[in-house]
């Protein structure tokens, strides 16, 4: 059973940076696609970025491209989301997710495993 634990959330000022981490356990192979999603109050959960665990290929939601960077450290079984130039509208709970597939996934329903989420709050 895949377990995901996020960390690194907190309070940041507009224009600042934060790095989120997602520690993964229970991965049975490298055939996973890892994603970061976020959910703001009253809004649906939305895709932020994804990375292929095996090949390292990345994909970003349009509004996050250029500001956020997803990466993984296979030795540590950890996925990161580096967020820069933060805006108040980035305030949300950020979730790490895993999909047992090697192709790009961006929909909530594509992912079988989810972390508990970490709060990111950006003040203006």
XYZ file of C-alpha atoms in Angstrom:
124
model
C 0.000 0.000 0.000
C 1.418 3.353 -1.047
C 1.678 5.942 1.691
C 2.466 9.582 1.058
C 3.409 12.146 3.671
C 3.692 15.811 2.754
C 5.672 18.423 4.638
C 7.055 21.895 4.122
C 3.894 23.943 4.049
C 3.494 27.121 6.033
C 3.152 30.850 5.775
C 4.970 32.846 3.110
C 4.796 36.398 1.868
C 3.846 37.255 -1.674
C 6.904 36.924 -3.862
C 8.466 34.410 -1.513
C 9.269 30.738 -1.880
C 8.451 27.438 -0.238
C 9.523 23.870 -0.918
C 7.118 21.044 -0.301
C 8.255 17.465 0.195
C 6.368 14.218 -0.281
C 7.887 11.118 1.287
C 6.598 7.979 -0.421
C 6.606 4.449 0.924
C 5.164 1.187 -0.342
C 6.050 1.821 -3.976
C 6.330 -1.590 -5.632
C 8.206 -0.401 -8.700
C 9.225 2.756 -10.533
C 6.084 2.620 -12.684
C 4.376 5.485 -10.919
C 3.372 8.940 -11.909
C 3.565 11.387 -9.020
C 1.511 14.538 -8.846
C 0.929 17.617 -6.763
C -2.569 19.011 -6.469
C -4.021 21.871 -4.476
C -7.416 22.774 -3.104
C -8.446 26.222 -1.969
C -11.496 26.763 0.247
C -14.692 26.398 -1.728
C -12.883 25.263 -4.857
C -12.259 21.946 -6.524
C -8.960 20.157 -6.215
C -6.735 21.140 -9.125
C -3.644 19.679 -10.720
C -0.410 21.596 -10.145
C 2.444 19.479 -11.487
C 3.399 15.889 -12.181
C 6.518 13.821 -12.695
C 7.235 10.352 -13.992
C 9.022 8.416 -11.277
C 10.932 6.292 -13.772
C 11.804 8.765 -16.513
C 11.619 12.068 -14.699
C 9.470 13.746 -17.328
C 7.481 16.645 -15.905
C 4.212 18.385 -16.686
C 2.753 21.562 -15.246
C -0.578 23.284 -15.126
C -0.361 26.410 -17.225
C -0.659 28.927 -14.432
C 2.121 27.276 -12.437
C 4.604 26.813 -15.248
C 7.689 28.910 -14.694
C 7.012 29.471 -11.009
C 6.826 25.911 -9.677
C 9.298 23.083 -10.198
C 8.619 19.427 -9.458
C 11.473 17.012 -8.919
C 12.159 13.655 -7.346
C 14.959 11.995 -5.448
C 14.719 8.289 -6.142
C 17.233 7.389 -3.464
C 15.096 9.116 -0.828
C 11.736 8.126 -2.361
C 10.775 11.778 -2.131
C 9.071 14.163 -4.513
C 9.494 17.909 -4.161
C 7.579 20.956 -5.268
C 9.646 24.118 -5.296
C 7.351 27.137 -5.377
C 8.652 30.604 -6.167
C 7.101 34.019 -6.807
C 4.229 32.992 -4.600
C 0.936 34.833 -4.873
C -1.961 35.073 -2.410
C -4.024 32.998 -4.840
C -1.582 30.119 -4.313
C -3.046 29.737 -0.826
C -4.444 26.215 -0.571
C -3.945 22.789 0.891
C -1.378 21.018 -1.273
C -1.655 17.267 -1.787
C 0.799 14.714 -3.082
C -0.650 11.848 -5.125
C 0.541 8.667 -6.819
C -0.814 6.934 -9.892
C 0.277 3.420 -10.886
C 1.058 4.298 -14.471
C 3.944 5.659 -16.474
C 2.037 8.098 -18.666
C 1.164 11.651 -17.708
C -1.830 12.011 -15.411
C -3.566 15.245 -14.473
C -7.039 14.284 -13.240
C -7.926 13.567 -9.639
C -9.471 10.267 -10.684
C -6.220 9.073 -12.257
C -4.489 8.867 -8.866
C -5.045 6.030 -6.420
C -3.056 7.213 -3.440
C -3.116 10.555 -1.658
C -1.310 12.237 1.193
C -3.037 14.097 3.981
C -2.146 17.514 2.583
C -0.102 20.442 3.813
C -1.385 23.994 4.168
C 0.278 26.798 2.234
C -0.769 30.338 3.058
C 0.563 33.305 1.121
C 0.032 36.761 2.576
C -0.048 39.924 0.507
